Amino acid sequence: MKYLLEHLKHYKKESILAPLFKMLEALFDLFVPIVVADIINVGIGNQDNVYIMQRCGILVLLALVGIGCSFTAQFFAARASVGCAARLRHSLFAHIQKLGYSEIDTIGTSTLITRMTSDINQVQNGINMVLRLFLRSPFIVFGAMIMAFTIDVKIALVFLAAIPVLSVIIFGIMKITSPLYKKIQGRLDGVLGITRENLTGVRVIRAFGKEESEVERFEKNNNQLTSMQLHVGHISALMNPLTYVVVNLAIIAILKMGATSINSGVLLSGDVVALVNYMSQILVELVKLANLIVLLSKAMASLHRVQDVLDTEPSMKFVENAVQANENNAYGNEAVGFENVSLTYAGAGEESLTNISFSAKKGQTIGVIGGTGSGKSSLVNLIPRFYDATAGQVRVMGKPVKEWGREELRSSVSVVMQKAQLFTGTIRSNLLWGNTEATDEELWKALELAQAAEFVHAKPRGLDEVVEQGGRNFSGGQKQRLTIARALVKQPDILILDDSASALDFATDAALRKALATLPDYITVFIVSQRTSSLKHADRILVLDDGQIADQGTHEELLERCDVYREIYESQFKKGEMH
């Protein structure tokens, strides 16, 4: 709730005026039964048409003023709810950007999307309805009861008995349904996760003919969500009939007691009509309040889910205003150093990296190779500090990586991920992610180094060629080359290519390696690859096996003494040499 109040305080005026105008509307509604009673008792009783017309004019005036108050209240409520939800969504998005890979892995992408969209929409609707009805409905309920006491104290006791019974029904059902709505949102996360997985992997699903099994899996999870929603709906549906039964019994009691009072001359018929009108108003408002409670239960469940993310503290703390590392560091010309480094992912039972130690000098090219799951990506992800080592120390430019500021570290290290990711815009806008101040000359130079200049030149608009969502209008190899170019535009001190040339043919891969060899001497390059041909010219190759360094050295040295490296090499080249 603290996050909601924090953002709602920017809309204090709207949050006060919206319920205020709604209460004014309610006040005018409470006058209506009294005017109707006067029409019956005086106008109709005395057959005074002028009096009836005057009172009808008052009713029209009350209606017009009520509509004006209602529109004004709706305007302020909408402004406050939409504005608060927008700020909350912005705050959530900004907080997610601060979370480390570990927290995002733990929470899950699908649930983050649900909380950014569906959950905050529920909160927005809840704020809107609370500002409009939360004070109006109780005001009408208690106001109608007070007005009933002004007409007849004895009959008003019916109101006094009915209201607590109605409150027990409403708040009892709310207590049952509130936790269930939270579970429903969790089920929605699961359905969204399956949907996202199927849409992103649709080609693989079709390639393996798994459409039917995936439809069944989706239906199973969707049916579980539906059954839970129906279960909550059935419980919530009890609210209206139960409240109607209580209110109608109260109306019957009013009519019976009213008839006796009329016969004895204590009340006039108009007064009984006014009492019935007040009870009807209570019914309408309690039904509104019941629906508000249901909506509020959903909104509170959604707000708790949003708060869970906002309360998640980033495990990584970056140094503010960190000073750049000295060129002459204590470790000589070292660019990257690992000292007895181990890594265990959150929730994992075993270490992904164990006791890793090596040193990379400035200007060197370091190759990283190993079998699937050997920890190659885990190793290079520690350099830009996407994850924190659970043991040992990682150094960048001679300084422990934890002593670097976020901006300083990320500007010194440029990473090309395994999965090439482009963003909606143009080729130019994607390349400028690396350096917003880069000139066209620098962009073309980066494209040439990445072996992407040829196909970009062939595009009708060149650098201004449109990039669709996810870069779907480019081939896999083109996307990889553009992401490499984006990293080169940054002009980093350390360049990490995490299996980022897997979609390139051997000729293009060779041309890329030749171009990378022309980079300035101060740039240290890490190349993660499954191909020994991509690493054979590296100054040093790290061979990983089951999270440990099996050996390290040059291509020739490893062929002589490292069984793991030799096995990988021979699996790729020996058969080809036999032809």
Coordinates of C-alpha atoms in Angstrom, one line a residue:
M1 CA 0.0 0.0 0.0
K2 CA 2.9 2.4 0.7
Y3 CA 3.9 2.4 -3.0
L4 CA 0.3 3.3 -4.0
L5 CA 0.0 6.1 -1.5
E6 CA 3.4 7.4 -2.5
H7 CA 2.1 7.9 -6.1
L8 CA -1.4 8.9 -5.1
K9 CA -0.1 11.8 -3.1
H10 CA 0.7 13.6 -6.4
Y11 CA -3.1 13.6 -7.0
K12 CA -4.2 14.9 -3.6
K13 CA -6.6 17.4 -5.1
E14 CA -8.3 14.9 -7.4
S15 CA -8.4 12.3 -4.6
I16 CA -10.3 14.7 -2.4
L17 CA -12.6 16.3 -5.0
A18 CA -13.7 13.0 -6.6
P19 CA -15.3 11.6 -3.4
L20 CA -16.5 15.0 -2.3
F21 CA -18.5 15.5 -5.5
K22 CA -19.8 11.9 -5.2
M23 CA -21.0 12.7 -1.6
L24 CA -22.7 15.8 -2.9
E25 CA -24.5 13.7 -5.5
A26 CA -25.5 11.3 -2.7
L27 CA -26.8 14.2 -0.6
F28 CA -29.1 15.3 -3.4
D29 CA -30.2 11.6 -3.9
L30 CA -31.3 11.5 -0.2
F31 CA -33.6 14.5 -0.7
V32 CA -35.5 12.8 -3.5
P33 CA -37.7 10.5 -1.3
I34 CA -38.6 13.5 0.9
V35 CA -39.8 15.5 -2.2
V36 CA -41.7 12.4 -3.5
A37 CA -43.4 12.1 -0.1
D38 CA -44.4 15.7 -0.2
I39 CA -45.9 15.2 -3.7
I40 CA -48.0 12.3 -2.4
N41 CA -48.9 13.7 1.0
V42 CA -49.6 17.3 -0.1
G43 CA -49.9 17.6 -3.9
I44 CA -51.9 14.4 -4.6
G45 CA -53.7 14.5 -1.2
N46 CA -54.9 18.0 -1.8
Q47 CA -55.1 17.6 -5.6
D48 CA -52.8 20.6 -5.9
N49 CA -51.4 20.4 -9.4
V50 CA -49.3 23.6 -9.0
Y51 CA -47.6 22.1 -6.0
I52 CA -47.0 18.8 -7.8
M53 CA -45.4 20.7 -10.8
Q54 CA -43.2 22.7 -8.4
R55 CA -42.0 19.6 -6.6
C56 CA -41.4 17.9 -10.0
G57 CA -39.3 20.9 -11.0
I58 CA -37.3 20.4 -7.8
L59 CA -36.8 16.7 -8.7
V60 CA -35.5 17.7 -12.2
L61 CA -33.2 20.2 -10.6
L62 CA -31.8 17.7 -8.1
A63 CA -31.3 15.2 -11.0
L64 CA -29.4 17.8 -13.1
V65 CA -27.2 18.9 -10.2
G66 CA -26.6 15.2 -9.4
I67 CA -25.5 14.5 -12.9
G68 CA -23.1 17.5 -12.9
C69 CA -21.6 16.3 -9.6
S70 CA -21.3 12.7 -11.0
F71 CA -19.5 13.8 -14.1
T72 CA -17.1 16.0 -12.1
A73 CA -16.4 13.2 -9.7
Q74 CA -15.8 10.8 -12.6
F75 CA -13.4 13.2 -14.2
F76 CA -11.3 13.6 -11.0
A77 CA -11.4 9.9 -10.2
A78 CA -10.3 9.0 -13.7
R79 CA -7.5 11.5 -13.6
A80 CA -6.2 10.3 -10.2
S81 CA -6.5 6.5 -11.1
V82 CA -5.0 6.7 -14.5
G83 CA -2.2 9.1 -13.4
C84 CA -1.4 7.0 -10.3
A85 CA -1.4 3.7 -12.3
A86 CA 0.9 5.3 -14.9
R87 CA 3.4 6.4 -12.2
L88 CA 3.2 3.0 -10.6
R89 CA 3.8 1.2 -13.9
H90 CA 6.8 3.5 -14.6
S91 CA 8.1 2.9 -11.0
L92 CA 7.8 -0.9 -11.5
F93 CA 9.5 -0.8 -14.9
A94 CA 12.3 1.3 -13.6
H95 CA 12.7 -1.1 -10.6
I96 CA 12.8 -4.1 -12.9
Q97 CA 15.7 -2.5 -14.8
K98 CA 17.6 -2.3 -11.6
L99 CA 17.2 -6.0 -10.8
G100 CA 20.0 -8.4 -11.5
Y101 CA 19.8 -11.4 -13.7
S102 CA 19.4 -13.6 -10.6
E103 CA 16.2 -11.8 -9.5
I104 CA 14.7 -11.7 -13.0
D105 CA 15.5 -15.5 -13.3
T106 CA 13.8 -16.2 -10.0
I107 CA 10.7 -14.1 -10.5
G108 CA 10.2 -15.0 -14.2
T109 CA 9.6 -13.0 -17.3
S110 CA 6.0 -14.1 -17.8
T111 CA 4.9 -13.0 -14.3
L112 CA 6.7 -9.6 -14.7
I113 CA 4.7 -9.0 -17.9
T114 CA 1.4 -9.9 -16.1
R115 CA 2.2 -7.5 -13.2
M116 CA 3.2 -4.7 -15.5
T117 CA -0.1 -5.0 -17.5
S118 CA -3.0 -6.9 -16.0
D119 CA -2.2 -6.3 -12.3
I120 CA -1.7 -2.6 -12.7
N121 CA -4.9 -2.3 -14.7
Q122 CA -6.7 -4.0 -11.9
V123 CA -5.2 -1.5 -9.4
Q124 CA -6.2 1.4 -11.7
N125 CA -9.8 0.1 -11.8
G126 CA -9.8 -0.3 -8.0
I127 CA -8.6 3.2 -7.4
N128 CA -11.2 4.6 -9.7
M129 CA -14.1 2.7 -8.1
V130 CA -12.9 3.5 -4.5
L131 CA -12.7 7.2 -5.2
R132 CA -16.2 7.1 -6.7
L133 CA -18.1 4.7 -4.4
F134 CA -16.2 3.9 -1.3
L135 CA -17.5 7.0 0.5
R136 CA -20.7 7.4 -1.5
S137 CA -22.2 4.0 -0.7
P138 CA -21.7 4.1 3.1
F139 CA -22.9 7.7 3.1
I140 CA -26.1 6.7 1.3
V141 CA -26.6 3.7 3.6
F142 CA -26.2 5.6 6.8
G143 CA -27.8 8.7 5.4
A144 CA -30.9 6.8 4.4
M145 CA -31.1 5.2 7.9
I146 CA -30.9 8.6 9.5
M147 CA -33.5 10.0 7.2
A148 CA -35.7 7.0 8.1
F149 CA -35.4 7.9 11.8
T150 CA -36.6 11.5 11.0
I151 CA -39.7 9.9 9.6
D152 CA -40.5 7.2 12.1
V153 CA -38.2 5.8 14.8
K154 CA -40.0 2.5 15.2
I155 CA -39.9 1.6 11.5
A156 CA -36.3 2.9 11.3
L157 CA -35.3 0.1 13.6
V158 CA -35.8 -2.2 10.6
F159 CA -33.0 -0.3 8.9
L160 CA -30.9 -0.7 12.0
A161 CA -31.4 -4.5 12.0
A162 CA -30.9 -5.0 8.2
I163 CA -27.7 -3.0 7.7
P164 CA -25.5 -5.2 10.1
V165 CA -26.8 -8.4 8.5
L166 CA -26.0 -7.0 5.0
S167 CA -22.5 -6.0 6.2
V168 CA -21.8 -9.6 7.5
I169 CA -22.8 -11.0 4.1
I170 CA -20.7 -8.6 2.1
F171 CA -17.5 -8.6 4.2
G172 CA -17.8 -12.4 4.9
I173 CA -17.8 -13.1 1.1
M174 CA -15.0 -10.6 0.6
K175 CA -12.8 -12.4 3.2
I176 CA -13.3 -15.8 1.4
T177 CA -12.7 -14.4 -2.2
S178 CA -9.8 -12.1 -1.5
P179 CA -7.1 -14.8 -1.3
L180 CA -8.6 -16.7 -4.2
Y181 CA -8.2 -13.7 -6.5
K182 CA -4.4 -13.8 -5.7
K183 CA -4.3 -17.4 -6.7
I184 CA -6.1 -16.6 -10.0
Q185 CA -3.5 -14.0 -10.9
G186 CA -0.8 -16.7 -10.3
R187 CA -2.7 -19.1 -12.6
L188 CA -2.8 -16.3 -15.2
D189 CA 1.0 -16.1 -15.0
G190 CA 1.2 -19.7 -15.9
V191 CA -1.2 -19.3 -18.9
L192 CA 0.8 -16.3 -20.1
G193 CA 4.1 -18.2 -19.7
I194 CA 2.8 -21.1 -21.9
T195 CA 1.4 -18.6 -24.5
R196 CA 4.7 -16.7 -24.6
E197 CA 6.7 -19.9 -24.9
N198 CA 4.5 -21.2 -27.8
L199 CA 4.5 -17.9 -29.7
T200 CA 8.3 -17.5 -29.5
G201 CA 8.9 -21.2 -30.3
V202 CA 6.1 -21.6 -32.9
R203 CA 8.6 -22.7 -35.6
V204 CA 10.1 -25.4 -33.4
I205 CA 6.7 -26.7 -32.4
R206 CA 5.6 -27.0 -36.0
A207 CA 8.9 -28.6 -37.0
F208 CA 8.4 -31.4 -34.5
G209 CA 4.6 -31.7 -35.1
K210 CA 3.8 -30.8 -31.5
E211 CA 0.8 -28.6 -32.2
E212 CA -1.7 -30.9 -30.6
S213 CA 0.3 -31.7 -27.5
E214 CA 0.9 -27.9 -27.0
V215 CA -2.8 -27.2 -27.5
E216 CA -3.6 -29.8 -24.8
R217 CA -1.1 -28.4 -22.4
F218 CA -2.5 -24.9 -22.9
E219 CA -6.1 -26.2 -22.5
K220 CA -5.1 -28.0 -19.3
N221 CA -3.7 -24.8 -17.7
N222 CA -6.4 -22.6 -19.2
N223 CA -9.1 -24.9 -17.8
Q224 CA -7.5 -24.8 -14.3
L225 CA -7.6 -21.0 -14.5
T226 CA -11.2 -21.1 -15.8
S227 CA -12.4 -23.5 -13.0
M228 CA -10.8 -21.3 -10.3
Q229 CA -12.4 -18.2 -11.8
L230 CA -15.8 -20.0 -11.9
H231 CA -15.3 -21.1 -8.3
V232 CA -14.7 -17.6 -7.1
G233 CA -17.5 -16.3 -9.3
H234 CA -19.9 -18.8 -7.7
I235 CA -19.0 -17.5 -4.3
S236 CA -19.2 -13.9 -5.3
A237 CA -22.5 -14.6 -7.1
L238 CA -24.1 -15.4 -3.7
M239 CA -23.7 -11.8 -2.7
N240 CA -26.5 -10.3 -4.8
P241 CA -29.3 -12.8 -4.0
L242 CA -28.5 -12.8 -0.3
T243 CA -28.5 -9.0 -0.1
Y244 CA -31.7 -8.9 -2.2
V245 CA -33.4 -11.4 0.2
V246 CA -32.5 -9.4 3.3
V247 CA -33.5 -6.1 1.7
N248 CA -36.8 -7.4 0.4
L249 CA -37.7 -8.9 3.8
A250 CA -36.9 -5.5 5.3
I251 CA -39.2 -3.8 2.7
I252 CA -42.0 -6.3 3.6
A253 CA -41.5 -5.4 7.3
I254 CA -41.7 -1.6 6.5
L255 CA -44.9 -2.1 4.4
K256 CA -46.5 -4.1 7.2
M257 CA -45.5 -1.7 10.0
G258 CA -46.3 1.3 7.7
A259 CA -49.8 0.0 7.0
T260 CA -50.5 -0.2 10.7
S261 CA -49.1 3.3 11.3
I262 CA -51.2 4.7 8.4
N263 CA -54.4 3.1 9.8
S264 CA -53.7 4.6 13.2
G265 CA -53.0 8.0 11.7
V266 CA -49.4 8.2 12.8
L267 CA -48.0 8.2 9.2
L268 CA -49.1 9.3 5.8
S269 CA -48.9 7.1 2.7
G270 CA -46.1 9.3 1.3
D271 CA -44.0 8.7 4.3
V272 CA -44.2 4.9 3.8
V273 CA -43.3 5.4 0.1
A274 CA -40.3 7.5 1.3
L275 CA -39.2 4.7 3.7
V276 CA -39.5 2.1 0.9
N277 CA -37.4 4.4 -1.4
Y278 CA -34.8 4.7 1.3
M279 CA -34.6 1.0 1.7
S280 CA -34.4 0.6 -2.1
Q281 CA -31.5 3.1 -2.2
I282 CA -29.8 1.1 0.5
L283 CA -30.2 -2.0 -1.6
V284 CA -28.8 -0.3 -4.8
E285 CA -25.9 1.1 -2.9
L286 CA -25.1 -2.1 -1.1
V287 CA -25.1 -4.0 -4.4
K288 CA -22.7 -1.3 -5.7
L289 CA -20.6 -1.7 -2.6
A290 CA -20.6 -5.5 -3.0
N291 CA -19.4 -5.2 -6.6
L292 CA -16.8 -2.6 -5.3
I293 CA -15.6 -5.1 -2.7
V294 CA -15.2 -7.8 -5.4
L295 CA -13.2 -5.3 -7.6
L296 CA -11.3 -4.1 -4.5
S297 CA -10.4 -7.7 -3.6
K298 CA -8.9 -8.2 -7.1
A299 CA -7.2 -4.8 -7.0
M300 CA -5.6 -5.6 -3.6
A301 CA -4.4 -9.0 -4.7
S302 CA -2.9 -7.4 -7.8
L303 CA -1.3 -4.6 -5.7
H304 CA 0.3 -7.2 -3.4
R305 CA 1.8 -8.9 -6.5
V306 CA 3.2 -5.6 -7.7
Q307 CA 4.5 -4.8 -4.2
D308 CA 6.3 -8.2 -4.1
V309 CA 8.4 -7.1 -7.1
L310 CA 9.0 -3.6 -5.8
D311 CA 10.1 -5.1 -2.5
T312 CA 12.6 -7.3 -4.2
E313 CA 15.9 -5.8 -3.5
P314 CA 18.7 -6.1 -6.2
S315 CA 21.3 -8.4 -4.8
M316 CA 24.0 -6.4 -6.6
K317 CA 25.0 -3.0 -5.1
F318 CA 27.0 -0.8 -7.4
V319 CA 29.3 1.9 -6.2
E320 CA 28.0 5.4 -6.7
N321 CA 30.4 7.8 -8.5
A322 CA 33.1 5.2 -8.8
V323 CA 36.5 6.4 -10.0
Q324 CA 37.9 4.7 -13.1
A325 CA 40.6 2.2 -12.6
N326 CA 44.2 3.4 -13.0
E327 CA 45.9 2.5 -16.2
N328 CA 48.9 1.2 -14.2
N329 CA 47.1 -1.2 -12.0
A330 CA 48.6 -3.4 -9.3
Y331 CA 48.3 -6.4 -11.6
G332 CA 50.4 -5.0 -14.4
N333 CA 48.8 -4.9 -17.8
E334 CA 45.8 -7.1 -16.7
A335 CA 42.4 -6.5 -18.3
V336 CA 40.5 -9.3 -16.7
G337 CA 41.5 -11.5 -13.8
F338 CA 39.7 -14.4 -12.1
E339 CA 41.0 -15.6 -8.8
N340 CA 39.4 -18.8 -7.4
V341 CA 36.0 -17.8 -8.8
S342 CA 32.9 -20.0 -8.2
L343 CA 29.3 -19.4 -9.2
T344 CA 26.1 -20.9 -8.0
Y345 CA 22.8 -19.7 -9.5
A346 CA 19.9 -18.8 -7.2
G347 CA 17.9 -21.9 -6.4
A348 CA 20.5 -24.2 -8.0
G349 CA 21.8 -27.2 -6.1
E350 CA 25.3 -27.3 -7.6
E351 CA 28.0 -24.9 -8.7
S352 CA 28.0 -23.8 -12.3
L353 CA 31.6 -22.6 -12.1
T354 CA 34.2 -24.0 -9.6
N355 CA 37.5 -22.4 -8.7
I356 CA 38.2 -20.6 -12.0
S357 CA 41.5 -18.7 -12.1
F358 CA 43.1 -17.0 -15.1
S359 CA 44.4 -13.6 -16.2
A360 CA 43.9 -11.8 -19.5
K361 CA 46.2 -9.0 -20.6
K362 CA 45.1 -5.9 -22.5
G363 CA 44.9 -6.4 -26.2
Q364 CA 44.8 -10.2 -25.9
T365 CA 42.2 -12.4 -27.6
I366 CA 40.9 -15.1 -25.2
G367 CA 39.0 -18.0 -26.5
V368 CA 36.5 -19.9 -24.4
I369 CA 35.4 -23.4 -25.5
G370 CA 33.7 -26.4 -23.9
G371 CA 30.8 -28.8 -24.2
T372 CA 27.2 -27.8 -23.7
G373 CA 26.6 -26.7 -20.1
S374 CA 30.2 -26.5 -19.3
G375 CA 29.8 -22.9 -18.0
K376 CA 31.1 -20.8 -20.9
S377 CA 28.4 -18.1 -20.8
S378 CA 28.4 -18.2 -17.0
L379 CA 32.1 -17.3 -17.1
V380 CA 31.9 -14.3 -19.4
N381 CA 28.7 -13.0 -17.7
L382 CA 30.7 -12.4 -14.6
I383 CA 33.0 -9.9 -16.4
P384 CA 30.2 -7.2 -16.9
R385 CA 28.8 -8.3 -13.6
F386 CA 25.5 -9.7 -14.8
Y387 CA 25.9 -12.1 -12.0
D388 CA 28.1 -11.9 -8.8
A389 CA 30.6 -14.6 -8.1
T390 CA 29.6 -16.6 -5.0
A391 CA 33.3 -17.2 -4.2
G392 CA 36.6 -15.7 -5.3
Q393 CA 37.2 -12.4 -7.0
V394 CA 36.7 -11.0 -10.5
R395 CA 38.9 -8.0 -11.5
V396 CA 38.5 -5.7 -14.5
M397 CA 41.4 -3.4 -15.3
G398 CA 43.0 -4.5 -12.1
K399 CA 40.1 -3.4 -9.9
P400 CA 37.6 -5.8 -8.2
V401 CA 34.4 -5.7 -10.3
K402 CA 32.3 -4.9 -7.2
E403 CA 34.2 -1.6 -6.9
W404 CA 33.1 -0.4 -10.3
G405 CA 30.1 1.9 -10.8
R406 CA 27.4 0.5 -13.1
E407 CA 27.8 3.0 -15.9
E408 CA 31.6 2.9 -15.8
L409 CA 31.7 -0.9 -15.9
R410 CA 29.1 -1.3 -18.7
S411 CA 30.8 1.4 -20.8
S412 CA 34.1 -0.4 -20.5
V413 CA 32.7 -3.9 -21.3
S414 CA 30.6 -4.6 -24.4
V415 CA 28.7 -7.9 -24.7
V416 CA 27.2 -9.6 -27.8
M417 CA 24.8 -12.2 -26.4
Q418 CA 24.1 -15.7 -27.8
K419 CA 20.7 -14.7 -28.9
A420 CA 20.8 -11.7 -31.3
Q421 CA 18.3 -9.1 -30.1
L422 CA 17.3 -6.1 -32.2
F423 CA 14.7 -3.6 -31.3
T424 CA 11.9 -1.9 -33.3
G425 CA 13.3 1.2 -35.1
T426 CA 16.0 1.4 -37.7
I427 CA 19.4 0.0 -38.2
R428 CA 20.8 3.4 -37.2
S429 CA 18.8 3.5 -34.0
N430 CA 19.9 0.0 -33.0
L431 CA 23.6 0.8 -33.7
L432 CA 23.4 4.0 -31.6
W433 CA 22.6 1.9 -28.5
G434 CA 26.3 1.4 -28.4
N435 CA 27.1 5.1 -28.6
T436 CA 24.4 7.8 -29.0
E437 CA 27.0 10.3 -30.2
A438 CA 28.5 8.1 -33.0
T439 CA 28.8 9.6 -36.4
D440 CA 27.7 7.9 -39.7
E441 CA 31.4 7.3 -40.5
E442 CA 31.8 5.4 -37.1
L443 CA 28.6 3.4 -37.8
W444 CA 29.8 2.3 -41.2
K445 CA 33.2 1.4 -39.8
A446 CA 31.6 -0.8 -37.2
L447 CA 29.4 -2.4 -39.9
E448 CA 32.5 -3.2 -42.0
L449 CA 34.3 -4.8 -39.1
A450 CA 31.2 -6.9 -38.3
Q451 CA 30.9 -7.9 -42.0
A452 CA 27.5 -6.3 -42.2
A453 CA 28.2 -3.3 -44.4
E454 CA 27.5 -5.2 -47.7
F455 CA 23.9 -6.2 -46.9
V456 CA 23.2 -2.8 -45.2
H457 CA 24.3 -1.0 -48.4
A458 CA 22.0 -3.2 -50.4
K459 CA 19.0 -2.0 -48.4
P460 CA 17.0 0.8 -50.1
R461 CA 17.3 3.1 -47.0
G462 CA 20.7 2.0 -45.8
L463 CA 21.2 2.9 -42.2
D464 CA 17.6 4.1 -42.0
E465 CA 16.2 0.7 -43.1
V466 CA 13.3 -0.2 -40.8
V467 CA 13.9 -2.9 -38.2
E468 CA 10.7 -4.8 -37.2
Q469 CA 10.0 -6.2 -33.7
G470 CA 12.8 -8.6 -32.7
G471 CA 14.5 -7.9 -36.1
R472 CA 12.2 -10.5 -37.8
N473 CA 12.8 -8.9 -41.2
F474 CA 16.5 -9.9 -41.0
S475 CA 18.1 -13.4 -41.2
G476 CA 19.8 -15.0 -38.2
G477 CA 23.3 -14.2 -39.6
Q478 CA 22.3 -10.6 -40.4
K479 CA 21.0 -10.0 -36.9
Q480 CA 24.2 -11.5 -35.4
R481 CA 26.4 -9.2 -37.5
L482 CA 24.3 -6.1 -36.6
T483 CA 24.6 -6.9 -32.9
I484 CA 28.3 -7.3 -33.2
A485 CA 28.4 -3.9 -35.0
R486 CA 26.4 -2.4 -32.2
A487 CA 28.9 -3.6 -29.7
L488 CA 31.8 -2.3 -31.8
V489 CA 30.2 1.2 -32.0
K490 CA 30.6 1.4 -28.3
Q491 CA 34.4 1.2 -28.6
P492 CA 34.8 -0.8 -25.4
D493 CA 38.0 -1.8 -23.6
I494 CA 36.7 -5.4 -23.4
L495 CA 34.6 -7.0 -26.1
I496 CA 32.8 -10.3 -25.3
L497 CA 31.4 -12.3 -28.2
D498 CA 29.3 -15.0 -26.6
D499 CA 28.8 -17.6 -29.3
S500 CA 27.6 -14.7 -31.4
A501 CA 28.8 -16.0 -34.8
S502 CA 27.0 -19.3 -34.7
A503 CA 24.7 -18.4 -37.6
L504 CA 27.6 -17.3 -39.8
D505 CA 29.1 -19.5 -42.5
F506 CA 32.7 -20.4 -42.3
A507 CA 33.9 -17.8 -44.8
T508 CA 32.0 -14.9 -43.1
D509 CA 33.3 -16.2 -39.7
A510 CA 36.8 -16.2 -41.0
A511 CA 36.5 -12.7 -42.4
L512 CA 35.0 -11.5 -39.1
R513 CA 38.0 -12.9 -37.1
K514 CA 40.4 -11.3 -39.5
A515 CA 38.6 -7.9 -39.1
L516 CA 38.6 -8.3 -35.3
A517 CA 42.4 -8.8 -35.4
T518 CA 42.7 -5.2 -36.7
L519 CA 41.1 -3.7 -33.5
P520 CA 43.2 -1.3 -31.4
D521 CA 45.8 -3.0 -29.2
Y522 CA 44.1 -1.9 -26.0
I523 CA 40.9 -3.9 -26.7
T524 CA 40.7 -7.3 -25.0
V525 CA 38.4 -9.7 -26.9
F526 CA 36.7 -12.8 -25.4
I527 CA 35.3 -15.2 -28.0
V528 CA 33.0 -17.9 -26.8
S529 CA 32.5 -20.5 -29.5
Q530 CA 31.8 -24.2 -30.2
R531 CA 34.1 -24.0 -33.2
T532 CA 37.8 -24.6 -32.7
S533 CA 38.4 -22.8 -36.0
S534 CA 37.0 -19.6 -34.5
L535 CA 39.5 -19.8 -31.6
K536 CA 42.7 -21.3 -33.1
H537 CA 44.3 -17.9 -33.5
A538 CA 43.5 -16.7 -30.0
D539 CA 46.4 -15.8 -27.7
R540 CA 45.0 -18.1 -25.1
I541 CA 42.1 -20.6 -25.0
L542 CA 40.3 -21.6 -21.9
V543 CA 38.8 -25.1 -22.1
L544 CA 35.9 -25.6 -19.7
D545 CA 34.6 -29.0 -18.6
D546 CA 31.7 -29.3 -16.1
G547 CA 32.3 -25.8 -14.7
Q548 CA 36.0 -26.1 -14.3
I549 CA 39.0 -25.1 -16.4
A550 CA 40.3 -28.4 -17.8
D551 CA 43.3 -26.6 -19.4
Q552 CA 44.4 -23.3 -20.9
G553 CA 46.9 -22.4 -23.5
T554 CA 47.4 -21.9 -27.3
H555 CA 45.7 -24.0 -29.9
E556 CA 48.9 -26.1 -30.5
E557 CA 49.6 -26.6 -26.8
L558 CA 46.0 -27.8 -26.1
L559 CA 46.1 -30.2 -29.0
E560 CA 49.1 -31.8 -27.5
R561 CA 48.0 -32.1 -23.9
C562 CA 44.3 -31.5 -23.4
D563 CA 42.1 -34.4 -24.1
V564 CA 38.8 -32.4 -24.0
Y565 CA 40.1 -29.9 -26.5
R566 CA 41.5 -32.5 -28.8
E567 CA 38.2 -34.4 -28.7
I568 CA 36.3 -31.3 -29.7
Y569 CA 38.8 -30.5 -32.5
E570 CA 38.8 -34.0 -33.9
S571 CA 34.9 -34.2 -33.9
Q572 CA 34.9 -31.1 -36.2
F573 CA 37.9 -31.7 -38.5
K574 CA 39.1 -35.3 -38.6
K575 CA 36.2 -36.6 -40.8
G576 CA 36.6 -33.6 -43.1
E577 CA 40.4 -34.3 -43.5
M578 CA 39.6 -37.9 -44.6
H579 CA 37.7 -36.8 -47.7

